[in-house]
Amino acid sequence: MKHVIILQGDKAWLDVGSEAWRLPVPIVKTSEGWRFDMAAGEEEILTRAIGRNELSAIAAMHAYVDAQQDYYHLNHRWAQKIISSEGKKDGLYWPTSPGEAPSPLGPAFSPTVPGSGYHGYRFRIIAGRDDQSVALLAWPIAWGETGVMSFMIDQQDRVYQANLGEESAAKAQEITRFTPDADAGWQVAEP
């Protein structure tokens, strides 16, 4: 197995494998020699997990836009909920029987434990810029632990992000319409 040590002053990073994956725990030089900095490693692991969750939330939001398009073509209206009412097809996801056409959105948005979210995020359909469209809002289940940024996506597949802070969950409940106001911290999320 290949590995490379990247030395940066009194800190070193270990890149391993054919893709040079960087070990999240840095090695630091102390008066007693070199040692792994577990506290810095813990912080880096959390940062990476948050980054993965945020990227997964954005990918899920793009899947939502596709699912809304499929739902609209079937029903000539936008879905107002993610999970259908029991026994109905009034949302983007509903359970299917063998041989039945799948729902527009897969079961990943239907957690086995209600309210548990998806990759550290909760999602809710909100009104679009006008009364004829819809958008999707996503916010971290536990700000600073499962995610930092909140996201909105419109029917044109444009993602906006904002750091709503520790009160993300409460602030998300106040958002009922897609209005990514720059004064409120919303900005286009770069792909």
Short mmCIF file of N, CA and C in Angstrom, two decimals:
data_model
loop_
_atom_site.label_atom_id
_atom_site.label_comp_id
_atom_site.label_asym_id
_atom_site.label_seq_id
_atom_site.Cartn_x
_atom_site.Cartn_y
_atom_site.Cartn_z
N MET A 1 0.85 -1.17 0.00
CA MET A 1 0.00 0.00 0.00
C MET A 1 0.89 1.24 0.00
N LYS A 2 0.53 2.17 -0.82
CA LYS A 2 1.29 3.40 -0.95
C LYS A 2 0.86 4.41 0.12
N HIS A 3 1.83 5.15 0.63
CA HIS A 3 1.51 6.25 1.53
C HIS A 3 2.55 7.35 1.37
N VAL A 4 2.11 8.57 1.66
CA VAL A 4 2.99 9.74 1.56
C VAL A 4 2.75 10.58 2.80
N ILE A 5 3.82 11.08 3.38
CA ILE A 5 3.71 11.99 4.52
C ILE A 5 3.93 13.40 4.01
N ILE A 6 2.96 14.27 4.28
CA ILE A 6 3.03 15.67 3.87
C ILE A 6 3.40 16.48 5.12
N LEU A 7 4.58 17.05 5.12
CA LEU A 7 5.07 17.79 6.27
C LEU A 7 4.79 19.28 6.09
N GLN A 8 4.15 19.88 7.11
CA GLN A 8 3.84 21.32 7.11
C GLN A 8 4.26 21.89 8.46
N GLY A 9 5.52 22.24 8.59
CA GLY A 9 6.02 22.76 9.85
C GLY A 9 6.02 21.70 10.92
N ASP A 10 5.32 21.96 12.03
CA ASP A 10 5.24 21.01 13.14
C ASP A 10 4.03 20.08 13.02
N LYS A 11 3.45 20.02 11.83
CA LYS A 11 2.28 19.17 11.61
C LYS A 11 2.52 18.36 10.33
N ALA A 12 2.05 17.13 10.34
CA ALA A 12 2.18 16.27 9.16
C ALA A 12 0.85 15.57 8.91
N TRP A 13 0.61 15.31 7.63
CA TRP A 13 -0.60 14.60 7.21
C TRP A 13 -0.16 13.33 6.49
N LEU A 14 -0.92 12.28 6.66
CA LEU A 14 -0.62 11.00 6.03
C LEU A 14 -1.64 10.74 4.93
N ASP A 15 -1.18 10.68 3.68
CA ASP A 15 -2.02 10.35 2.53
C ASP A 15 -1.77 8.89 2.19
N VAL A 16 -2.84 8.09 2.12
CA VAL A 16 -2.68 6.65 1.92
C VAL A 16 -3.48 6.16 0.72
N GLY A 17 -3.03 5.04 0.17
CA GLY A 17 -3.74 4.38 -0.91
C GLY A 17 -3.48 4.97 -2.27
N SER A 18 -4.03 4.30 -3.28
CA SER A 18 -3.80 4.72 -4.66
C SER A 18 -4.44 6.07 -4.98
N GLU A 19 -5.44 6.47 -4.18
CA GLU A 19 -6.09 7.76 -4.41
C GLU A 19 -5.61 8.83 -3.43
N ALA A 20 -4.60 8.53 -2.67
CA ALA A 20 -4.00 9.47 -1.71
C ALA A 20 -5.05 10.05 -0.75
N TRP A 21 -5.83 9.14 -0.14
CA TRP A 21 -6.82 9.57 0.84
C TRP A 21 -6.10 10.09 2.07
N ARG A 22 -6.47 11.30 2.49
CA ARG A 22 -5.81 11.92 3.64
C ARG A 22 -6.43 11.44 4.94
N LEU A 23 -5.61 10.84 5.79
CA LEU A 23 -6.05 10.42 7.11
C LEU A 23 -6.53 11.67 7.86
N PRO A 24 -7.71 11.64 8.50
CA PRO A 24 -8.23 12.85 9.12
C PRO A 24 -7.51 13.27 10.40
N VAL A 25 -6.66 12.42 10.93
CA VAL A 25 -5.97 12.73 12.17
C VAL A 25 -4.54 13.19 11.84
N PRO A 26 -4.22 14.47 12.08
CA PRO A 26 -2.87 14.94 11.78
C PRO A 26 -1.86 14.41 12.81
N ILE A 27 -0.61 14.43 12.40
CA ILE A 27 0.49 14.06 13.29
C ILE A 27 1.19 15.36 13.65
N VAL A 28 1.41 15.59 14.95
CA VAL A 28 2.03 16.84 15.39
C VAL A 28 3.33 16.57 16.13
N LYS A 29 4.24 17.52 16.01
CA LYS A 29 5.53 17.40 16.68
C LYS A 29 5.42 18.07 18.04
N THR A 30 5.82 17.33 19.08
CA THR A 30 5.84 17.87 20.43
C THR A 30 7.26 17.76 20.97
N SER A 31 7.46 18.22 22.18
CA SER A 31 8.79 18.13 22.78
C SER A 31 9.19 16.67 23.02
N GLU A 32 8.21 15.78 23.06
CA GLU A 32 8.48 14.35 23.27
C GLU A 32 8.55 13.56 21.97
N GLY A 33 8.35 14.23 20.85
CA GLY A 33 8.37 13.54 19.56
C GLY A 33 7.06 13.75 18.80
N TRP A 34 6.85 12.93 17.80
CA TRP A 34 5.65 13.03 16.97
C TRP A 34 4.53 12.19 17.57
N ARG A 35 3.28 12.71 17.49
CA ARG A 35 2.11 11.97 17.99
C ARG A 35 0.88 12.36 17.17
N PHE A 36 -0.10 11.50 17.19
CA PHE A 36 -1.37 11.81 16.53
C PHE A 36 -2.14 12.82 17.38
N ASP A 37 -2.69 13.84 16.75
CA ASP A 37 -3.49 14.85 17.44
C ASP A 37 -4.96 14.43 17.35
N MET A 38 -5.40 13.68 18.35
CA MET A 38 -6.74 13.11 18.31
C MET A 38 -7.83 14.19 18.38
N ALA A 39 -7.61 15.27 19.10
CA ALA A 39 -8.62 16.34 19.18
C ALA A 39 -8.83 16.98 17.81
N ALA A 40 -7.73 17.27 17.12
CA ALA A 40 -7.83 17.84 15.77
C ALA A 40 -8.46 16.82 14.82
N GLY A 41 -8.15 15.55 15.02
CA GLY A 41 -8.73 14.50 14.20
C GLY A 41 -10.24 14.40 14.39
N GLU A 42 -10.68 14.52 15.63
CA GLU A 42 -12.12 14.49 15.91
C GLU A 42 -12.83 15.63 15.19
N GLU A 43 -12.25 16.81 15.24
CA GLU A 43 -12.83 17.97 14.57
C GLU A 43 -12.86 17.77 13.05
N GLU A 44 -11.79 17.23 12.49
CA GLU A 44 -11.72 16.99 11.05
C GLU A 44 -12.74 15.93 10.61
N ILE A 45 -12.90 14.89 11.42
CA ILE A 45 -13.88 13.85 11.10
C ILE A 45 -15.29 14.44 11.08
N LEU A 46 -15.61 15.29 12.06
CA LEU A 46 -16.91 15.95 12.09
C LEU A 46 -17.09 16.85 10.87
N THR A 47 -16.06 17.60 10.53
CA THR A 47 -16.13 18.49 9.36
C THR A 47 -16.39 17.68 8.09
N ARG A 48 -15.73 16.56 7.95
CA ARG A 48 -15.93 15.72 6.76
C ARG A 48 -17.33 15.12 6.74
N ALA A 49 -17.82 14.69 7.90
CA ALA A 49 -19.17 14.11 7.97
C ALA A 49 -20.22 15.17 7.60
N ILE A 50 -20.05 16.38 8.11
CA ILE A 50 -20.97 17.47 7.77
C ILE A 50 -20.92 17.74 6.27
N GLY A 51 -19.74 17.77 5.70
CA GLY A 51 -19.60 18.00 4.26
C GLY A 51 -20.30 16.92 3.45
N ARG A 52 -20.14 15.66 3.86
CA ARG A 52 -20.83 14.56 3.15
C ARG A 52 -22.34 14.71 3.26
N ASN A 53 -22.82 15.04 4.46
CA ASN A 53 -24.26 15.22 4.65
C ASN A 53 -24.80 16.35 3.79
N GLU A 54 -24.07 17.46 3.75
CA GLU A 54 -24.52 18.60 2.96
C GLU A 54 -24.56 18.26 1.47
N LEU A 55 -23.55 17.56 0.98
CA LEU A 55 -23.54 17.15 -0.43
C LEU A 55 -24.67 16.16 -0.71
N SER A 56 -24.95 15.26 0.24
CA SER A 56 -26.05 14.31 0.07
C SER A 56 -27.39 15.03 0.06
N ALA A 57 -27.54 16.05 0.90
CA ALA A 57 -28.79 16.82 0.93
C ALA A 57 -29.01 17.52 -0.40
N ILE A 58 -27.95 18.12 -0.94
CA ILE A 58 -28.07 18.80 -2.24
C ILE A 58 -28.42 17.80 -3.34
N ALA A 59 -27.78 16.65 -3.34
CA ALA A 59 -28.09 15.62 -4.35
C ALA A 59 -29.54 15.17 -4.22
N ALA A 60 -30.01 15.01 -2.99
CA ALA A 60 -31.40 14.62 -2.76
C ALA A 60 -32.36 15.70 -3.27
N MET A 61 -31.96 16.95 -3.13
CA MET A 61 -32.81 18.05 -3.60
C MET A 61 -32.91 18.04 -5.12
N HIS A 62 -31.82 17.73 -5.79
CA HIS A 62 -31.88 17.62 -7.26
C HIS A 62 -32.80 16.46 -7.66
N ALA A 63 -32.75 15.35 -6.91
CA ALA A 63 -33.65 14.22 -7.18
C ALA A 63 -35.10 14.64 -6.95
N TYR A 64 -35.34 15.47 -5.95
CA TYR A 64 -36.68 16.00 -5.69
C TYR A 64 -37.22 16.76 -6.90
N VAL A 65 -36.39 17.61 -7.50
CA VAL A 65 -36.84 18.38 -8.68
C VAL A 65 -37.25 17.43 -9.80
N ASP A 66 -36.45 16.40 -10.04
CA ASP A 66 -36.81 15.41 -11.06
C ASP A 66 -38.12 14.71 -10.71
N ALA A 67 -38.28 14.35 -9.43
CA ALA A 67 -39.50 13.67 -8.98
C ALA A 67 -40.72 14.58 -9.14
N GLN A 68 -40.56 15.86 -8.84
CA GLN A 68 -41.68 16.80 -9.02
C GLN A 68 -42.07 16.88 -10.49
N GLN A 69 -41.08 16.90 -11.37
CA GLN A 69 -41.38 16.94 -12.81
C GLN A 69 -42.17 15.69 -13.22
N ASP A 70 -41.74 14.52 -12.74
CA ASP A 70 -42.45 13.28 -13.04
C ASP A 70 -43.88 13.32 -12.50
N TYR A 71 -44.03 13.78 -11.26
CA TYR A 71 -45.35 13.86 -10.63
C TYR A 71 -46.25 14.81 -11.42
N TYR A 72 -45.70 15.93 -11.84
CA TYR A 72 -46.48 16.91 -12.60
C TYR A 72 -46.97 16.32 -13.92
N HIS A 73 -46.12 15.57 -14.59
CA HIS A 73 -46.52 14.95 -15.86
C HIS A 73 -47.64 13.93 -15.66
N LEU A 74 -47.67 13.28 -14.51
CA LEU A 74 -48.72 12.30 -14.22
C LEU A 74 -50.01 12.95 -13.74
N ASN A 75 -49.90 14.05 -12.99
CA ASN A 75 -51.06 14.61 -12.29
C ASN A 75 -51.43 16.04 -12.69
N HIS A 76 -50.61 16.68 -13.50
CA HIS A 76 -50.85 18.06 -13.95
C HIS A 76 -50.93 19.05 -12.79
N ARG A 77 -50.20 18.74 -11.74
CA ARG A 77 -50.05 19.64 -10.59
C ARG A 77 -48.81 19.21 -9.83
N TRP A 78 -48.30 20.11 -8.99
CA TRP A 78 -47.12 19.80 -8.19
C TRP A 78 -47.55 19.07 -6.92
N ALA A 79 -46.73 18.15 -6.47
CA ALA A 79 -46.99 17.46 -5.20
C ALA A 79 -46.78 18.45 -4.06
N GLN A 80 -47.65 18.39 -3.07
CA GLN A 80 -47.55 19.29 -1.92
C GLN A 80 -46.92 18.62 -0.71
N LYS A 81 -46.60 17.34 -0.85
CA LYS A 81 -45.95 16.63 0.25
C LYS A 81 -44.97 15.62 -0.32
N ILE A 82 -44.01 15.25 0.49
CA ILE A 82 -42.99 14.30 0.05
C ILE A 82 -43.52 12.88 0.16
N ILE A 83 -44.05 12.50 1.31
CA ILE A 83 -44.56 11.16 1.56
C ILE A 83 -46.07 11.18 1.39
N SER A 84 -46.59 10.28 0.58
CA SER A 84 -48.04 10.20 0.35
C SER A 84 -48.77 9.77 1.62
N SER A 85 -50.03 10.20 1.73
CA SER A 85 -50.90 9.71 2.79
C SER A 85 -51.07 8.20 2.60
N GLU A 86 -51.29 7.49 3.70
CA GLU A 86 -51.39 6.04 3.62
C GLU A 86 -52.49 5.63 2.64
N GLY A 87 -52.13 4.74 1.72
CA GLY A 87 -53.08 4.24 0.74
C GLY A 87 -53.34 5.18 -0.43
N LYS A 88 -52.67 6.32 -0.47
CA LYS A 88 -52.89 7.30 -1.54
C LYS A 88 -51.58 7.55 -2.30
N LYS A 89 -51.72 8.24 -3.41
CA LYS A 89 -50.57 8.65 -4.21
C LYS A 89 -50.60 10.17 -4.35
N ASP A 90 -50.67 10.83 -3.20
CA ASP A 90 -50.79 12.29 -3.19
C ASP A 90 -49.49 13.00 -2.81
N GLY A 91 -48.40 12.26 -2.78
CA GLY A 91 -47.08 12.82 -2.52
C GLY A 91 -46.09 12.27 -3.53
N LEU A 92 -44.83 12.55 -3.33
CA LEU A 92 -43.81 12.11 -4.28
C LEU A 92 -43.38 10.66 -4.08
N TYR A 93 -43.63 10.12 -2.88
CA TYR A 93 -43.28 8.72 -2.61
C TYR A 93 -44.49 7.99 -2.06
N TRP A 94 -44.69 6.78 -2.55
CA TRP A 94 -45.66 5.86 -2.00
C TRP A 94 -45.11 4.46 -2.19
N PRO A 95 -45.43 3.55 -1.25
CA PRO A 95 -44.97 2.17 -1.41
C PRO A 95 -45.64 1.55 -2.64
N THR A 96 -44.93 0.67 -3.30
CA THR A 96 -45.48 0.01 -4.49
C THR A 96 -45.45 -1.50 -4.31
N SER A 97 -46.30 -2.16 -5.05
CA SER A 97 -46.35 -3.62 -5.07
C SER A 97 -45.49 -4.12 -6.22
N PRO A 98 -45.08 -5.37 -6.18
CA PRO A 98 -44.30 -5.92 -7.30
C PRO A 98 -45.07 -5.76 -8.62
N GLY A 99 -44.37 -5.29 -9.64
CA GLY A 99 -44.97 -5.09 -10.94
C GLY A 99 -45.62 -3.73 -11.13
N GLU A 100 -45.80 -2.99 -10.05
CA GLU A 100 -46.41 -1.66 -10.12
C GLU A 100 -45.33 -0.63 -10.46
N ALA A 101 -45.72 0.40 -11.20
CA ALA A 101 -44.76 1.46 -11.54
C ALA A 101 -44.27 2.13 -10.26
N PRO A 102 -43.00 2.48 -10.20
CA PRO A 102 -42.47 3.12 -8.98
C PRO A 102 -43.01 4.53 -8.81
N SER A 103 -42.98 4.99 -7.57
CA SER A 103 -43.36 6.38 -7.29
C SER A 103 -42.26 7.29 -7.83
N PRO A 104 -42.55 8.58 -8.03
CA PRO A 104 -41.54 9.48 -8.58
C PRO A 104 -40.28 9.59 -7.72
N LEU A 105 -40.43 9.46 -6.41
CA LEU A 105 -39.29 9.58 -5.50
C LEU A 105 -39.08 8.24 -4.82
N GLY A 106 -37.85 7.85 -4.66
CA GLY A 106 -37.54 6.56 -4.05
C GLY A 106 -37.78 6.54 -2.55
N PRO A 107 -37.65 5.36 -1.94
CA PRO A 107 -37.93 5.19 -0.52
C PRO A 107 -36.92 5.85 0.42
N ALA A 108 -35.82 6.36 -0.09
CA ALA A 108 -34.83 7.00 0.79
C ALA A 108 -35.43 8.18 1.53
N PHE A 109 -36.43 8.83 0.93
CA PHE A 109 -37.08 9.96 1.59
C PHE A 109 -38.15 9.50 2.57
N SER A 110 -38.34 8.20 2.69
CA SER A 110 -39.33 7.65 3.61
C SER A 110 -38.60 6.89 4.71
N PRO A 111 -38.08 7.60 5.71
CA PRO A 111 -37.28 6.93 6.74
C PRO A 111 -38.11 5.92 7.52
N THR A 112 -37.46 4.85 7.98
CA THR A 112 -38.16 3.84 8.76
C THR A 112 -38.60 4.40 10.11
N VAL A 113 -37.87 5.36 10.62
CA VAL A 113 -38.25 6.05 11.85
C VAL A 113 -38.73 7.44 11.46
N PRO A 114 -40.04 7.72 11.60
CA PRO A 114 -40.54 9.03 11.19
C PRO A 114 -39.78 10.17 11.87
N GLY A 115 -39.46 11.19 11.08
CA GLY A 115 -38.76 12.35 11.61
C GLY A 115 -37.26 12.19 11.73
N SER A 116 -36.73 11.01 11.33
CA SER A 116 -35.29 10.79 11.49
C SER A 116 -34.46 11.49 10.42
N GLY A 117 -35.10 11.92 9.35
CA GLY A 117 -34.39 12.67 8.32
C GLY A 117 -33.62 11.77 7.37
N TYR A 118 -32.82 12.43 6.55
CA TYR A 118 -32.05 11.75 5.51
C TYR A 118 -30.66 12.35 5.50
N HIS A 119 -29.65 11.54 5.79
CA HIS A 119 -28.25 12.00 5.84
C HIS A 119 -28.11 13.27 6.69
N GLY A 120 -28.77 13.28 7.84
CA GLY A 120 -28.62 14.39 8.78
C GLY A 120 -29.46 15.61 8.47
N TYR A 121 -30.38 15.51 7.52
CA TYR A 121 -31.21 16.66 7.12
C TYR A 121 -32.68 16.31 7.14
N ARG A 122 -33.49 17.33 7.38
CA ARG A 122 -34.94 17.25 7.23
C ARG A 122 -35.33 18.07 6.02
N PHE A 123 -36.43 17.68 5.38
CA PHE A 123 -36.87 18.32 4.15
C PHE A 123 -38.36 18.66 4.25
N ARG A 124 -38.74 19.77 3.62
CA ARG A 124 -40.15 20.16 3.58
C ARG A 124 -40.42 20.92 2.30
N ILE A 125 -41.55 20.59 1.66
CA ILE A 125 -41.98 21.32 0.47
C ILE A 125 -42.57 22.65 0.92
N ILE A 126 -42.17 23.72 0.24
CA ILE A 126 -42.69 25.06 0.52
C ILE A 126 -43.22 25.66 -0.78
N ALA A 127 -43.95 26.75 -0.66
CA ALA A 127 -44.45 27.44 -1.85
C ALA A 127 -43.28 28.01 -2.63
N GLY A 128 -43.45 28.05 -3.95
CA GLY A 128 -42.43 28.66 -4.81
C GLY A 128 -42.54 30.17 -4.79
N ARG A 129 -41.85 30.81 -5.70
CA ARG A 129 -41.90 32.27 -5.79
C ARG A 129 -43.31 32.77 -6.07
N ASP A 130 -44.08 31.95 -6.77
CA ASP A 130 -45.47 32.31 -7.07
C ASP A 130 -46.37 31.17 -6.60
N ASP A 131 -47.67 31.36 -6.70
CA ASP A 131 -48.60 30.35 -6.21
C ASP A 131 -48.71 29.13 -7.11
N GLN A 132 -48.10 29.16 -8.29
CA GLN A 132 -48.18 28.04 -9.20
C GLN A 132 -46.97 27.10 -9.11
N SER A 133 -46.04 27.37 -8.24
CA SER A 133 -44.84 26.53 -8.17
C SER A 133 -44.55 26.13 -6.72
N VAL A 134 -43.64 25.18 -6.59
CA VAL A 134 -43.21 24.71 -5.28
C VAL A 134 -41.69 24.71 -5.22
N ALA A 135 -41.18 24.59 -4.04
CA ALA A 135 -39.73 24.52 -3.81
C ALA A 135 -39.50 23.55 -2.66
N LEU A 136 -38.26 23.27 -2.37
CA LEU A 136 -37.92 22.37 -1.27
C LEU A 136 -36.93 23.06 -0.34
N LEU A 137 -37.17 22.91 0.94
CA LEU A 137 -36.30 23.45 1.98
C LEU A 137 -35.66 22.28 2.73
N ALA A 138 -34.37 22.39 3.02
CA ALA A 138 -33.67 21.37 3.81
C ALA A 138 -32.87 22.07 4.90
N TRP A 139 -32.88 21.50 6.10
CA TRP A 139 -32.11 22.07 7.21
C TRP A 139 -31.53 20.92 8.04
N PRO A 140 -30.41 21.16 8.72
CA PRO A 140 -29.77 20.08 9.48
C PRO A 140 -30.60 19.67 10.69
N ILE A 141 -30.61 18.38 10.95
CA ILE A 141 -31.31 17.87 12.13
C ILE A 141 -30.67 18.44 13.40
N ALA A 142 -29.36 18.44 13.44
CA ALA A 142 -28.62 18.97 14.60
C ALA A 142 -27.54 19.90 14.06
N TRP A 143 -27.81 21.19 14.09
CA TRP A 143 -26.87 22.17 13.55
C TRP A 143 -25.50 22.00 14.20
N GLY A 144 -24.46 21.98 13.38
CA GLY A 144 -23.09 21.84 13.87
C GLY A 144 -22.66 20.40 14.08
N GLU A 145 -23.62 19.46 14.03
CA GLU A 145 -23.31 18.04 14.19
C GLU A 145 -23.62 17.25 12.93
N THR A 146 -24.81 17.49 12.35
CA THR A 146 -25.18 16.77 11.12
C THR A 146 -25.08 17.66 9.89
N GLY A 147 -24.99 18.94 10.10
CA GLY A 147 -24.89 19.90 9.00
C GLY A 147 -24.78 21.30 9.56
N VAL A 148 -24.42 22.24 8.71
CA VAL A 148 -24.34 23.65 9.09
C VAL A 148 -25.26 24.48 8.20
N MET A 149 -25.17 24.25 6.90
CA MET A 149 -25.94 25.04 5.95
C MET A 149 -27.35 24.50 5.80
N SER A 150 -28.30 25.42 5.56
CA SER A 150 -29.65 25.07 5.14
C SER A 150 -29.73 25.36 3.66
N PHE A 151 -30.63 24.66 2.97
CA PHE A 151 -30.70 24.78 1.51
C PHE A 151 -32.14 24.96 1.04
N MET A 152 -32.30 25.65 -0.08
CA MET A 152 -33.57 25.75 -0.80
C MET A 152 -33.28 25.46 -2.27
N ILE A 153 -34.22 24.81 -2.94
CA ILE A 153 -34.10 24.57 -4.37
C ILE A 153 -35.42 24.91 -5.04
N ASP A 154 -35.34 25.52 -6.21
CA ASP A 154 -36.56 25.87 -6.95
C ASP A 154 -36.78 24.88 -8.09
N GLN A 155 -37.86 25.07 -8.83
CA GLN A 155 -38.20 24.16 -9.93
C GLN A 155 -37.22 24.25 -11.09
N GLN A 156 -36.39 25.30 -11.12
CA GLN A 156 -35.36 25.41 -12.15
C GLN A 156 -34.06 24.73 -11.72
N ASP A 157 -34.11 24.01 -10.59
CA ASP A 157 -32.97 23.24 -10.09
C ASP A 157 -31.84 24.13 -9.58
N ARG A 158 -32.17 25.34 -9.12
CA ARG A 158 -31.17 26.24 -8.54
C ARG A 158 -31.17 26.08 -7.03
N VAL A 159 -29.99 25.82 -6.48
CA VAL A 159 -29.85 25.60 -5.04
C VAL A 159 -29.29 26.87 -4.40
N TYR A 160 -29.89 27.25 -3.29
CA TYR A 160 -29.42 28.37 -2.48
C TYR A 160 -29.09 27.83 -1.10
N GLN A 161 -28.15 28.49 -0.43
CA GLN A 161 -27.74 28.04 0.90
C GLN A 161 -27.64 29.23 1.84
N ALA A 162 -27.82 28.93 3.13
CA ALA A 162 -27.65 29.93 4.18
C ALA A 162 -27.31 29.20 5.47
N ASN A 163 -26.50 29.83 6.29
CA ASN A 163 -26.21 29.31 7.62
C ASN A 163 -27.20 29.98 8.56
N LEU A 164 -28.23 29.24 8.96
CA LEU A 164 -29.27 29.78 9.85
C LEU A 164 -28.88 29.68 11.32
N GLY A 165 -27.71 29.12 11.59
CA GLY A 165 -27.20 29.07 12.96
C GLY A 165 -27.87 28.00 13.81
N GLU A 166 -27.62 28.09 15.10
CA GLU A 166 -28.11 27.09 16.04
C GLU A 166 -29.63 26.98 16.06
N GLU A 167 -30.31 28.02 15.63
CA GLU A 167 -31.78 28.02 15.59
C GLU A 167 -32.31 27.58 14.23
N SER A 168 -31.52 26.81 13.48
CA SER A 168 -31.91 26.39 12.13
C SER A 168 -33.29 25.74 12.09
N ALA A 169 -33.55 24.83 13.01
CA ALA A 169 -34.83 24.11 12.99
C ALA A 169 -36.00 25.07 13.18
N ALA A 170 -35.89 25.97 14.14
CA ALA A 170 -36.97 26.94 14.38
C ALA A 170 -37.12 27.90 13.21
N LYS A 171 -36.01 28.38 12.68
CA LYS A 171 -36.07 29.30 11.54
C LYS A 171 -36.64 28.60 10.30
N ALA A 172 -36.33 27.32 10.13
CA ALA A 172 -36.86 26.58 8.98
C ALA A 172 -38.38 26.49 9.05
N GLN A 173 -38.91 26.37 10.25
CA GLN A 173 -40.37 26.30 10.39
C GLN A 173 -41.05 27.61 10.00
N GLU A 174 -40.32 28.71 10.09
CA GLU A 174 -40.87 30.02 9.73
C GLU A 174 -40.85 30.25 8.22
N ILE A 175 -40.07 29.48 7.49
CA ILE A 175 -39.95 29.65 6.04
C ILE A 175 -41.09 28.90 5.36
N THR A 176 -41.94 29.63 4.66
CA THR A 176 -43.08 29.01 3.99
C THR A 176 -43.06 29.23 2.48
N ARG A 177 -42.17 30.08 2.00
CA ARG A 177 -42.11 30.41 0.58
C ARG A 177 -40.65 30.53 0.15
N PHE A 178 -40.40 30.18 -1.10
CA PHE A 178 -39.06 30.27 -1.68
C PHE A 178 -38.73 31.74 -1.93
N THR A 179 -38.02 32.33 -0.99
CA THR A 179 -37.57 33.72 -1.11
C THR A 179 -36.13 33.79 -0.61
N PRO A 180 -35.18 33.36 -1.42
CA PRO A 180 -33.78 33.33 -0.98
C PRO A 180 -33.19 34.74 -0.94
N ASP A 181 -33.54 35.48 0.09
CA ASP A 181 -33.13 36.87 0.25
C ASP A 181 -31.66 36.95 0.67
N ALA A 182 -30.87 37.65 -0.11
CA ALA A 182 -29.44 37.81 0.21
C ALA A 182 -29.26 38.52 1.55
N ASP A 183 -30.18 39.42 1.89
CA ASP A 183 -30.08 40.12 3.18
C ASP A 183 -30.25 39.16 4.35
N ALA A 184 -30.92 38.04 4.11
CA ALA A 184 -31.11 37.03 5.15
C ALA A 184 -30.01 35.97 5.10
N GLY A 185 -29.01 36.19 4.24
CA GLY A 185 -27.87 35.27 4.18
C GLY A 185 -27.94 34.20 3.11
N TRP A 186 -29.00 34.18 2.30
CA TRP A 186 -29.12 33.18 1.25
C TRP A 186 -28.26 33.56 0.06
N GLN A 187 -27.55 32.58 -0.46
CA GLN A 187 -26.72 32.79 -1.65
C GLN A 187 -26.76 31.53 -2.51
N VAL A 188 -26.46 31.69 -3.78
CA VAL A 188 -26.43 30.54 -4.69
C VAL A 188 -25.35 29.58 -4.22
N ALA A 189 -25.71 28.31 -4.14
CA ALA A 189 -24.73 27.27 -3.77
C ALA A 189 -23.97 26.89 -5.02
N GLU A 190 -22.68 27.02 -4.98
CA GLU A 190 -21.85 26.69 -6.15
C GLU A 190 -21.81 25.19 -6.33
N PRO A 191 -21.94 24.72 -7.57
CA PRO A 191 -21.93 23.26 -7.81
C PRO A 191 -20.58 22.65 -7.50
#
